[in-house]
Tab-separated table of N, CA and C in Angstrom:
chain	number	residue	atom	x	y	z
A	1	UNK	N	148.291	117.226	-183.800
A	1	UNK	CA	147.165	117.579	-184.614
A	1	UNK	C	145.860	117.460	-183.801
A	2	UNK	N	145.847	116.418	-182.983
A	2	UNK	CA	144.460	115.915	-182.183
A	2	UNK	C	144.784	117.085	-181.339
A	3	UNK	N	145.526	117.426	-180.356
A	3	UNK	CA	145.586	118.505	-179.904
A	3	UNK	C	145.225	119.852	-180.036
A	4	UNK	N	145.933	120.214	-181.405
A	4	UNK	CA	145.203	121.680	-181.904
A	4	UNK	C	144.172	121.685	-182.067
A	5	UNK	N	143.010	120.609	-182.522
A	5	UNK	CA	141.439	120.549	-182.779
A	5	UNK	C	140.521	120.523	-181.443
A	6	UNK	N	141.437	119.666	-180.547
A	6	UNK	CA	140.604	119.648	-179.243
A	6	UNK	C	140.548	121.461	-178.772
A	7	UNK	N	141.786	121.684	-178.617
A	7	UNK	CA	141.978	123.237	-178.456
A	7	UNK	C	141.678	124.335	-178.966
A	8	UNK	N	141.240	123.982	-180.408
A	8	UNK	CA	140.254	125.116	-181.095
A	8	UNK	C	138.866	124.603	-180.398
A	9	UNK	N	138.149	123.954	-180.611
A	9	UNK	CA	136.937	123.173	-180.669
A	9	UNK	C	136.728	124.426	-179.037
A	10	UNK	N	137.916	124.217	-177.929
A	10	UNK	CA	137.628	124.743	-176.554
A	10	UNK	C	137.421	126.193	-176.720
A	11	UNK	N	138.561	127.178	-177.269
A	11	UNK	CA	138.338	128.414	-177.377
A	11	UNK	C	136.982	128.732	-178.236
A	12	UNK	N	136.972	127.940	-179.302
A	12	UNK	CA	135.041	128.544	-179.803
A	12	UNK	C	134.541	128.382	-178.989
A	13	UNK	N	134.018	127.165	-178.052
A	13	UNK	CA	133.099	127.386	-177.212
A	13	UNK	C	133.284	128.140	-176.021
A	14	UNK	N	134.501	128.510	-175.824
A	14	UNK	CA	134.516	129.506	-174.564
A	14	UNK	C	134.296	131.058	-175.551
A	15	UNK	N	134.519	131.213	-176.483
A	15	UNK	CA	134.050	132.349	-177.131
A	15	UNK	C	132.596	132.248	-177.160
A	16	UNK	N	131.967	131.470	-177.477
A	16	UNK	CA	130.276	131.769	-177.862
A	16	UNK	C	129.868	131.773	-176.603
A	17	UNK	N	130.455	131.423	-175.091
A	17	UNK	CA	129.630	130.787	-173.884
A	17	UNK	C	130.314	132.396	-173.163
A	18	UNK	N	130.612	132.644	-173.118
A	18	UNK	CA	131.552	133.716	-172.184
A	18	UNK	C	130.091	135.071	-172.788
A	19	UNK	N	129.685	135.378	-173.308
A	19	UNK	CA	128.682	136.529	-173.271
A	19	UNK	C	127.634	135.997	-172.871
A	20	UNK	N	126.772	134.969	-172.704
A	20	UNK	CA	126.184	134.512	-172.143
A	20	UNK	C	126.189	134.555	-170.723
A	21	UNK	N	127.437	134.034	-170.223
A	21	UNK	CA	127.494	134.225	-168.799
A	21	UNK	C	127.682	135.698	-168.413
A	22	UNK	N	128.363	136.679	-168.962
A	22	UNK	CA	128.186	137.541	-168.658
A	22	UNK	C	127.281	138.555	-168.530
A	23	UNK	N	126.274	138.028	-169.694
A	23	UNK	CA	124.746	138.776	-169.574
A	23	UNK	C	123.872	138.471	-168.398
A	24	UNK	N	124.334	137.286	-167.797
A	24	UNK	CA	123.311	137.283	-166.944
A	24	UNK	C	123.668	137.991	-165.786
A	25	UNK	N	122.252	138.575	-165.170
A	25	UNK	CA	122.093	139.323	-163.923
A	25	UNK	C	121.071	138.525	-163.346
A	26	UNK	N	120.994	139.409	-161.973
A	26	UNK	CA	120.080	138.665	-160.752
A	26	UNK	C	118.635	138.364	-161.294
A	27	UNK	N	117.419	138.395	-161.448
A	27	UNK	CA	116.204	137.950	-161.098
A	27	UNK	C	115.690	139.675	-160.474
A	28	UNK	N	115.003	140.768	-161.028
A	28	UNK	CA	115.102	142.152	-160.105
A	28	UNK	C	113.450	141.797	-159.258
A	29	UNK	N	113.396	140.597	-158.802
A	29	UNK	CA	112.266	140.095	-158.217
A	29	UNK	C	112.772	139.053	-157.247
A	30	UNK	N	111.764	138.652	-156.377
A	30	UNK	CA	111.994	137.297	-155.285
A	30	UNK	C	111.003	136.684	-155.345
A	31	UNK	N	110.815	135.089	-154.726
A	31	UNK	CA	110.059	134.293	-154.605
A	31	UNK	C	109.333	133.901	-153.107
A	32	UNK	N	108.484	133.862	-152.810
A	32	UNK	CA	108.089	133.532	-151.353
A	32	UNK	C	107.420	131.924	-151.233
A	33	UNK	N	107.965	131.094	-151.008
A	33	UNK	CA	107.797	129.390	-150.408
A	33	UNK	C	107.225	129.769	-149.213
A	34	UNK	N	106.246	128.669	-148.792
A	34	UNK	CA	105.677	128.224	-147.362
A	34	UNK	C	104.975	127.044	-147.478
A	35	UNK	N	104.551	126.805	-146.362
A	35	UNK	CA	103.636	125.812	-145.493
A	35	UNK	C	102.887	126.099	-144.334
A	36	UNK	N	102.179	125.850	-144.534
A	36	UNK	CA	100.708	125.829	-144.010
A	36	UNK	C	101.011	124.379	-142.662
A	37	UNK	N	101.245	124.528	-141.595
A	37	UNK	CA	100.635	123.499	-140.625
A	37	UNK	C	100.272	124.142	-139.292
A	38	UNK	N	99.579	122.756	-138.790
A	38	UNK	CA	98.525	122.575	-137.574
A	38	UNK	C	99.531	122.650	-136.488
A	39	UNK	N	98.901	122.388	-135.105
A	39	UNK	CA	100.244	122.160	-133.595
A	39	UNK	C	100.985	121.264	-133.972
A	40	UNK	N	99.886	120.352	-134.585
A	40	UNK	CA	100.779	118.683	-134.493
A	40	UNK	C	101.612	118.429	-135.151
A	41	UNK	N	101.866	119.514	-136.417
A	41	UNK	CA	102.629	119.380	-137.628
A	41	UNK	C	102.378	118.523	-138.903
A	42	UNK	N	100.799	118.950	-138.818
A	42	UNK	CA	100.134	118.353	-139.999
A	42	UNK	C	99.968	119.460	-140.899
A	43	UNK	N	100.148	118.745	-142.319
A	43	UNK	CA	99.774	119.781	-143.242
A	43	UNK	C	98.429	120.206	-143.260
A	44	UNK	N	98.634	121.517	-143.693
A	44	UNK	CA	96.845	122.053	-143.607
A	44	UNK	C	96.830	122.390	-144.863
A	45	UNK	N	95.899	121.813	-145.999
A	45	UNK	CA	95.507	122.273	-147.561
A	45	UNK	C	94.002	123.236	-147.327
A	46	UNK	N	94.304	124.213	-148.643
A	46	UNK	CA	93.170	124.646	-148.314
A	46	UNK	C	93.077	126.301	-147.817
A	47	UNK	N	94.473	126.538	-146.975
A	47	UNK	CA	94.296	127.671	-145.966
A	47	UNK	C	94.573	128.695	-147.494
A	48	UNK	N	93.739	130.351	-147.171
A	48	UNK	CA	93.884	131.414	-147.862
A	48	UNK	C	95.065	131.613	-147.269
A	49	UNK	N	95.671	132.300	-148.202
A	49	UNK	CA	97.011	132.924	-147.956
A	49	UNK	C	97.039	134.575	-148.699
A	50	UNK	N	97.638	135.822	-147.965
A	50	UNK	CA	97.553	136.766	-148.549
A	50	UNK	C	98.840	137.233	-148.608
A	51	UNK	N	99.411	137.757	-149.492
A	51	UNK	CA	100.485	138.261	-149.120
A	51	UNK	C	100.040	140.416	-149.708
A	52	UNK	N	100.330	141.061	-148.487
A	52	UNK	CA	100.531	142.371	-148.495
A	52	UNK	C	101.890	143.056	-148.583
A	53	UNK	N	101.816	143.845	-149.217
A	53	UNK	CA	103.357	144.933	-149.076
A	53	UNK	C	103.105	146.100	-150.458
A	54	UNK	N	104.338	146.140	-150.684
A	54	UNK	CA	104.528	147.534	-151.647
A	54	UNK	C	103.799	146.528	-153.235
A	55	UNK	N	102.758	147.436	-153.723
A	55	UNK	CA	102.217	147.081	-154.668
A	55	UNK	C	100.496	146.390	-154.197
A	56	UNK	N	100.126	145.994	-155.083
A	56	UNK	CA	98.787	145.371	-154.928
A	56	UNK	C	99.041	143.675	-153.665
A	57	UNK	N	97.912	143.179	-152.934
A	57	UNK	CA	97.786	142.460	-152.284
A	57	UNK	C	97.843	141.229	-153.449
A	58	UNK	N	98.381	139.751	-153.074
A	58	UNK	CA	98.064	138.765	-153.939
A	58	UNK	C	97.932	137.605	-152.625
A	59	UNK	N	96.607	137.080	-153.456
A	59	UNK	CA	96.073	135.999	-152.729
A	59	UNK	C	96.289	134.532	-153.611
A	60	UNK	N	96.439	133.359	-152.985
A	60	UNK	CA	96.381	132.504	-153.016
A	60	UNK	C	95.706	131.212	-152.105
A	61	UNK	N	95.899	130.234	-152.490
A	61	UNK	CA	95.801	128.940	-151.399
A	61	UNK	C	96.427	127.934	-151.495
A	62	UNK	N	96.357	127.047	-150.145
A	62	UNK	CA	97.797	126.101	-150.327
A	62	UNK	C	97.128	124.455	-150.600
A	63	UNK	N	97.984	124.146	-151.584
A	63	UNK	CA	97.329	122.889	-152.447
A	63	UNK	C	97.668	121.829	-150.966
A	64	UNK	N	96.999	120.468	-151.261
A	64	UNK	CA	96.764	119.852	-150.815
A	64	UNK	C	98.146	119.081	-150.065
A	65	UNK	N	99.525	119.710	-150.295
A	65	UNK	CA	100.639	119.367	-149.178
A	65	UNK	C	100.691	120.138	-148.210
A	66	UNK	N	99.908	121.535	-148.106
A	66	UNK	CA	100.037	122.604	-147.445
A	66	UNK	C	100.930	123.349	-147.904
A	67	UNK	N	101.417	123.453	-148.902
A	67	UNK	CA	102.324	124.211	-149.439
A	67	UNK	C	101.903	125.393	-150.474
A	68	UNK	N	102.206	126.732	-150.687
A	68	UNK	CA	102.056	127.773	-150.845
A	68	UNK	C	103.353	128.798	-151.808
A	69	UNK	N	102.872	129.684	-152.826
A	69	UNK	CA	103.926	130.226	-153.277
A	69	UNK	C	103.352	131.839	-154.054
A	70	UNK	N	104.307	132.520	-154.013
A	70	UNK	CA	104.264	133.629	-154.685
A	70	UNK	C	105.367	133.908	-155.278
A	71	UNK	N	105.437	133.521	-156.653
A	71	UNK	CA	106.678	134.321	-157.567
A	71	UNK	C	106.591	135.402	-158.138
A	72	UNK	N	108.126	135.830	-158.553
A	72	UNK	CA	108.099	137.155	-159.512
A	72	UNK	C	107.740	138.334	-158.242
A	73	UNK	N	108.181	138.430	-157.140
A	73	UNK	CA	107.702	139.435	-155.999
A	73	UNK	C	108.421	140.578	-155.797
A	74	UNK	N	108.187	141.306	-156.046
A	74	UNK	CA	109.603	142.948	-155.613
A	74	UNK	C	109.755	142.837	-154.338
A	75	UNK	N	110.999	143.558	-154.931
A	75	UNK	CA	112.176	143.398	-153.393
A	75	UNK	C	111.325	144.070	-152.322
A	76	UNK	N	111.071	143.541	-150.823
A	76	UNK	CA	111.002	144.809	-150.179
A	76	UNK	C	110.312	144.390	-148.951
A	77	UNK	N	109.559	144.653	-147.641
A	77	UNK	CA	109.199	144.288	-146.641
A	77	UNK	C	107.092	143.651	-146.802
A	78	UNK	N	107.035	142.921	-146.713
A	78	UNK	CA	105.952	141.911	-146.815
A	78	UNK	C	105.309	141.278	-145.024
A	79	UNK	N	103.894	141.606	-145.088
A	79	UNK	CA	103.021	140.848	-144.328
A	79	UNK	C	102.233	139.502	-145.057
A	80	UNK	N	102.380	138.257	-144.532
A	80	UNK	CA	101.964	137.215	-145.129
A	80	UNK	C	100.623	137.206	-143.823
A	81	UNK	N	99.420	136.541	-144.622
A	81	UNK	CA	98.338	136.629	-143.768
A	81	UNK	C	97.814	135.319	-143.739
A	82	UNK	N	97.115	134.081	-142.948
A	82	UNK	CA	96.832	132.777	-143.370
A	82	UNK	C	95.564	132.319	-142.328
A	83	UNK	N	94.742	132.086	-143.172
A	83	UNK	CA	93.643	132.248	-142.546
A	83	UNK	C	92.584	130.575	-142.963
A	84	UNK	N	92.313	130.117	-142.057
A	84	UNK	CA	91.356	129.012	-142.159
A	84	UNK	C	90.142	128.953	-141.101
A	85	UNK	N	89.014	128.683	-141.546
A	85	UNK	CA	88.124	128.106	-140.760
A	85	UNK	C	88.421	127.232	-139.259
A	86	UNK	N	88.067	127.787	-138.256
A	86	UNK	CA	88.687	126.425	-137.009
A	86	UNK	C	89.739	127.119	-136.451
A	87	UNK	N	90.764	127.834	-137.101
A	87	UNK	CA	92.020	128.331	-136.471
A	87	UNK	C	92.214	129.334	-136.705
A	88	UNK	N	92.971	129.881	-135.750
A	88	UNK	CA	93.132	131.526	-135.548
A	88	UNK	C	94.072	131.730	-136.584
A	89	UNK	N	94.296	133.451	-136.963
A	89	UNK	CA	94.807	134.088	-138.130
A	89	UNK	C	96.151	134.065	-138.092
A	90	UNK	N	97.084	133.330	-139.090
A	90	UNK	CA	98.230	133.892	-138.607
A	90	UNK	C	99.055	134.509	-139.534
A	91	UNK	N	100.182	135.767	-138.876
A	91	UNK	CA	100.482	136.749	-139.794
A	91	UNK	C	101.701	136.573	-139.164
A	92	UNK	N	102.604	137.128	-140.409
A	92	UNK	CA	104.342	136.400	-140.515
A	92	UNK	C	104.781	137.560	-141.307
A	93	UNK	N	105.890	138.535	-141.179
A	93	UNK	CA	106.103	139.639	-141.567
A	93	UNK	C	107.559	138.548	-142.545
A	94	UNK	N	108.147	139.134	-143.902
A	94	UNK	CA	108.965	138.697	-143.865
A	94	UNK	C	109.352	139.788	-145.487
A	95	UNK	N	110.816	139.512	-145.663
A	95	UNK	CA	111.716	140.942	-146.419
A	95	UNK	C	111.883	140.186	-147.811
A	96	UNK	N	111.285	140.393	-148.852
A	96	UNK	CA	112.066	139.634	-149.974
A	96	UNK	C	113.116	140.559	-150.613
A	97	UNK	N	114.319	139.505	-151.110
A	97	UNK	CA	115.854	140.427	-151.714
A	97	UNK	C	115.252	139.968	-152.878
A	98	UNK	N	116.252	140.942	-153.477
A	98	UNK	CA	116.498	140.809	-155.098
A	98	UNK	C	117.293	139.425	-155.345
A	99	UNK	N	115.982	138.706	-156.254
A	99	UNK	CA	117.233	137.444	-157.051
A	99	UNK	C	116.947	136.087	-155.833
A	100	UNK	N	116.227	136.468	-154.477
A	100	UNK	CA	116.550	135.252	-153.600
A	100	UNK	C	114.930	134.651	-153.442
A	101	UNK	N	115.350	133.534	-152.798
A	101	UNK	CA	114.112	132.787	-152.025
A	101	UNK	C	114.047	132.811	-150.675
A	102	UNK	N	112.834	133.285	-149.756
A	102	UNK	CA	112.264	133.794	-148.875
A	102	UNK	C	111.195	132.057	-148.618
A	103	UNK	N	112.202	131.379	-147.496
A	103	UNK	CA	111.145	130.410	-147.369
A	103	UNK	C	110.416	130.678	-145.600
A	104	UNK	N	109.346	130.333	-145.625
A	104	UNK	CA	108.067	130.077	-144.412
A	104	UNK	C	107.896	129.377	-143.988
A	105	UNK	N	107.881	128.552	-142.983
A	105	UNK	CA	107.189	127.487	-142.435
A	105	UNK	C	105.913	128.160	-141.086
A	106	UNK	N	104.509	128.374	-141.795
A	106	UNK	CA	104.039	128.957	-140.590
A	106	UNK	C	102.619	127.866	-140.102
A	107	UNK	N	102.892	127.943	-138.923
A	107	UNK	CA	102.083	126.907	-137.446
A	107	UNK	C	100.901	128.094	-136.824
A	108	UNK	N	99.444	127.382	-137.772
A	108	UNK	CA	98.361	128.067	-137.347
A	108	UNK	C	98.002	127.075	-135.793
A	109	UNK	N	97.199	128.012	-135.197
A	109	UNK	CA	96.224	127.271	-133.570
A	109	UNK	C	95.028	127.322	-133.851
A	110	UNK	N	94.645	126.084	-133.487
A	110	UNK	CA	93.315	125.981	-133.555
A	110	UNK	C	92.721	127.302	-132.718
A	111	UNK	N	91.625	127.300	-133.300
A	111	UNK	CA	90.942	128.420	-132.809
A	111	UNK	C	89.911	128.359	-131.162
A	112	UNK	N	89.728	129.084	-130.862
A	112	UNK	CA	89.083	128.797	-129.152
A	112	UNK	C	87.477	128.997	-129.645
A	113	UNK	N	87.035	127.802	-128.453
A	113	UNK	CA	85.281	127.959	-128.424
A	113	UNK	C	84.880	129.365	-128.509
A	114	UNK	N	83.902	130.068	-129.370
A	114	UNK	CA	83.396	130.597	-128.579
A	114	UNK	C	81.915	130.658	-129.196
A	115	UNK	N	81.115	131.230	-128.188
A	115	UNK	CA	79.810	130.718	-128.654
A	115	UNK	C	79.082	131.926	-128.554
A	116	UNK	N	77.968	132.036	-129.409
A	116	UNK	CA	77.436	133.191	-129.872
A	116	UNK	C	75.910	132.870	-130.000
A	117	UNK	N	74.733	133.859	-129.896
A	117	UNK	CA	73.468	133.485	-130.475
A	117	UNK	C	72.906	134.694	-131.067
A	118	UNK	N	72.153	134.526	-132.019
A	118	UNK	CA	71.641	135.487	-132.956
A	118	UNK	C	70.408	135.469	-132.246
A	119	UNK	N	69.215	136.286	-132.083
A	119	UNK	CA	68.005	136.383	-132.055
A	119	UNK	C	67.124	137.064	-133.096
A	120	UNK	N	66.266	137.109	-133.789
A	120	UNK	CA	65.764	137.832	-134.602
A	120	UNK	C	64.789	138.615	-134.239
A	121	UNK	N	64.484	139.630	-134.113
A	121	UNK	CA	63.276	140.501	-133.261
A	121	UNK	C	61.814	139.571	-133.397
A	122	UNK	N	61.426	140.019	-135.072
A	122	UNK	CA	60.049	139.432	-135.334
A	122	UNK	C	60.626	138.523	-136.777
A	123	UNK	N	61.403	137.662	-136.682
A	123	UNK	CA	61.504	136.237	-137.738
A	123	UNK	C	60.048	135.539	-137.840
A	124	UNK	N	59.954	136.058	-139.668
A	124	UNK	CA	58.649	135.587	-140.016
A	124	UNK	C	58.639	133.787	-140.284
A	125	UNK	N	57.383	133.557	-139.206
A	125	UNK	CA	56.635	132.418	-139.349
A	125	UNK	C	56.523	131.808	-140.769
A	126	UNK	N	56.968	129.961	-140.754
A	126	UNK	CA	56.685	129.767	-142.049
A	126	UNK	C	55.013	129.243	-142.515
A	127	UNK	N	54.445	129.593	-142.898
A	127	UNK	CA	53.176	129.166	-143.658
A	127	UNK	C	53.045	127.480	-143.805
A	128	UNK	N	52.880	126.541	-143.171
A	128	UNK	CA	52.743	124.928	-143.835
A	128	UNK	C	51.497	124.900	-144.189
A	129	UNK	N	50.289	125.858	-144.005
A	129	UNK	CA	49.401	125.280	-144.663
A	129	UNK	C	49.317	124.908	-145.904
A	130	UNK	N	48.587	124.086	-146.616
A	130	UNK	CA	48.059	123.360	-148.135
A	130	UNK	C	47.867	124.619	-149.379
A	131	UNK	N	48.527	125.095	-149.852
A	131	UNK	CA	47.790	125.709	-150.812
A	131	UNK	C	47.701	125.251	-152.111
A	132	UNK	N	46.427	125.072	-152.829
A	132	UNK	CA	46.440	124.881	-154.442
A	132	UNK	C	46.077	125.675	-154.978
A	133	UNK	N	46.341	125.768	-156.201
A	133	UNK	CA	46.060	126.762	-157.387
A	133	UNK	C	45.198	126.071	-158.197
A	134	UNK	N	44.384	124.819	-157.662
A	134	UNK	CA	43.242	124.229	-159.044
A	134	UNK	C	42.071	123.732	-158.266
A	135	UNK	N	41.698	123.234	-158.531
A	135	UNK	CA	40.634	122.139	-158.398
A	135	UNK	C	40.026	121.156	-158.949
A	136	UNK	N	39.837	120.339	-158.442
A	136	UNK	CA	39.455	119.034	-159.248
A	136	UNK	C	38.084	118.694	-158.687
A	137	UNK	N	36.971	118.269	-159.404
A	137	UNK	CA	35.428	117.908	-159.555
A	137	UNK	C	35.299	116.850	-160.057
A	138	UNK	N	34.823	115.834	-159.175
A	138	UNK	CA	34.083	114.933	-159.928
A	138	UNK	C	32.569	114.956	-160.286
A	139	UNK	N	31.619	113.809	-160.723
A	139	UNK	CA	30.695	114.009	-160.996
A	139	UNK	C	29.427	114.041	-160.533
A	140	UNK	N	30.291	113.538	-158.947
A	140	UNK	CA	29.275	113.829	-157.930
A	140	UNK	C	29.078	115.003	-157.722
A	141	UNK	N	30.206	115.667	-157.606
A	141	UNK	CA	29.964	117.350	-156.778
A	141	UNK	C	29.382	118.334	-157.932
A	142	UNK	N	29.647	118.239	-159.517
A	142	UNK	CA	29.113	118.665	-160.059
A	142	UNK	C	27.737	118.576	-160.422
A	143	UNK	N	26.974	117.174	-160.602
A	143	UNK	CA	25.394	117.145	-159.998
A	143	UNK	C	25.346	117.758	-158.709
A	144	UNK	N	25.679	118.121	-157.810
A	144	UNK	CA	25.304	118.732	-156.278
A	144	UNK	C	25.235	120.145	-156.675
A	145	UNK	N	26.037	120.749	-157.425
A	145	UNK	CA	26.459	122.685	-157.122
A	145	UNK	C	24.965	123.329	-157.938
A	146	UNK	N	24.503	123.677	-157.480
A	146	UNK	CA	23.567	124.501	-157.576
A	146	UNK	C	23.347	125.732	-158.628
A	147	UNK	N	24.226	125.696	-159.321
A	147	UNK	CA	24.604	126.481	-160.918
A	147	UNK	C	24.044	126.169	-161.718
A	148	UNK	N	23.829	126.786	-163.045
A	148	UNK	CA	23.603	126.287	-164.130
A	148	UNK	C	25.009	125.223	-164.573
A	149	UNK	N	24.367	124.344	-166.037
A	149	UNK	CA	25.493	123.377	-165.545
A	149	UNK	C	26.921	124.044	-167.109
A	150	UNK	N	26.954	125.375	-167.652
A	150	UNK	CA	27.721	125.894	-168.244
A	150	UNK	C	29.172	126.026	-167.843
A	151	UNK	N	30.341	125.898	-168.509
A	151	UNK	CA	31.678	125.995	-167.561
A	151	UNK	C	32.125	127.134	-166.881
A	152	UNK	N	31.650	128.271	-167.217
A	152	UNK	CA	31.478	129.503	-166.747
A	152	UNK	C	31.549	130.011	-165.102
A	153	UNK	N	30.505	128.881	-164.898
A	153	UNK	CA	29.789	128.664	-163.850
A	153	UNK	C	30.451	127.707	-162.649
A	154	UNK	N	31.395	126.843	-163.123
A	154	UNK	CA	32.005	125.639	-163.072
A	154	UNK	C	33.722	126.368	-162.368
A	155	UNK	N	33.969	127.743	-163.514
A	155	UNK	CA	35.056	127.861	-163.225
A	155	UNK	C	35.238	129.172	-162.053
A	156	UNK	N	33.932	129.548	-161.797
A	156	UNK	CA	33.797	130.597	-160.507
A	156	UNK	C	34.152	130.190	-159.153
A	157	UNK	N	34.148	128.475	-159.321
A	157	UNK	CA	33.981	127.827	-157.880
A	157	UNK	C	35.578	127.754	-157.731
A	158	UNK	N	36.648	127.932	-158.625
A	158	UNK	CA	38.011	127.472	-158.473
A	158	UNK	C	38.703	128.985	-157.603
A	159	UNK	N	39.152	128.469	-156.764
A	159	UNK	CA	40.442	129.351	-155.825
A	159	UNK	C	40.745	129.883	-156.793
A	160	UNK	N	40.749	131.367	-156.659
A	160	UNK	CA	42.079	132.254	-157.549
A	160	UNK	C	41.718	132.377	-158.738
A	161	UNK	N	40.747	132.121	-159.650
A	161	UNK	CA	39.900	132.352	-160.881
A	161	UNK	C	39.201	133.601	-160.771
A	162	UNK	N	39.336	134.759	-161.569
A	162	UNK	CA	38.178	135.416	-161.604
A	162	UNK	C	38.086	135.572	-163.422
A	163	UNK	N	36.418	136.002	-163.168
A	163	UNK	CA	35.897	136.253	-164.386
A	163	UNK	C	35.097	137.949	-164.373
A	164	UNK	N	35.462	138.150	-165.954
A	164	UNK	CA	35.009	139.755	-166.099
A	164	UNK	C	33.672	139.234	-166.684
């Protein structure tokens, strides 16, 4: 009796589980993994990453292990591009299949001195002189000015004031 129940109990579940497995198919996309390091084999966070091929370009950057990803990618031949400040560009051709993972490990070089100078023909001079927009009077200088003593008169003497 324990027998026949264990043995039904198996064929239902191989009945309900058996279309399941059979529905499934591949993934009609791939995934691209990498890393980002230096000569020394330090992680580099930070670096742009591009990936080019069939379809639009997708950019990213690699979080702070140096590590990098692009999922959901169509099948097909890919330029990866990786670019940081300090080190030269580096580009890694690589094929994603249907359904698989496409892993990277790519080793940027520091980049070489080189040195450059800009000149500007006529780079305008900066101005440090003082400028104000007011003035301030005390009651000395106002007994001194030679005006009538109306504000009129008062406000002709200020920088940048005019009167109609």
């Amino acid at each position: 009796m324990r027998f026949a129940r264990i043995a039904a109990v198996a064929t239902l579940a191989t009945c309900l589980l058996a279309p399941a497995a059979v529905s499934q198919v591949a993934s009609p996309t791939g995934n691209l993994y990498g890393t980002a390091l230096d000569e020394q084999g330090r992680l580099l966070p930070g670096v742009a990453v591009t990936l080019a091929g069939p379809g639009a370009a997708r950019t990213t950057a690699t979080d702070t292990k140096g590590d990098f990803h692009f999922l959901q990618v169509s099948p097909g031949p890919y330029t990866v591009t990786l670019e940081l400040a300090g080190f030269e560009t580096a580009r890694r051709e690589a094929t994603l299949e249907l359904g698989k993972n496409t892993v990277l490990s790519v080793t940027l070089a520091v980049a070489g001195a080189a040195e450059s100078a800009e000149v500007a023909a006529e780079a305008p001079l900066l101005d440090n002189r003082k400028t104000e927009t007011g003035a301030t009077f005390d009651r000395k200088e106002l007994d001194s000015i030679p005006t009538t003593r109306d504000p009129w008169a008062i406000l002709r003497q200020v920088p940048g004031v005019l009167l109609s």
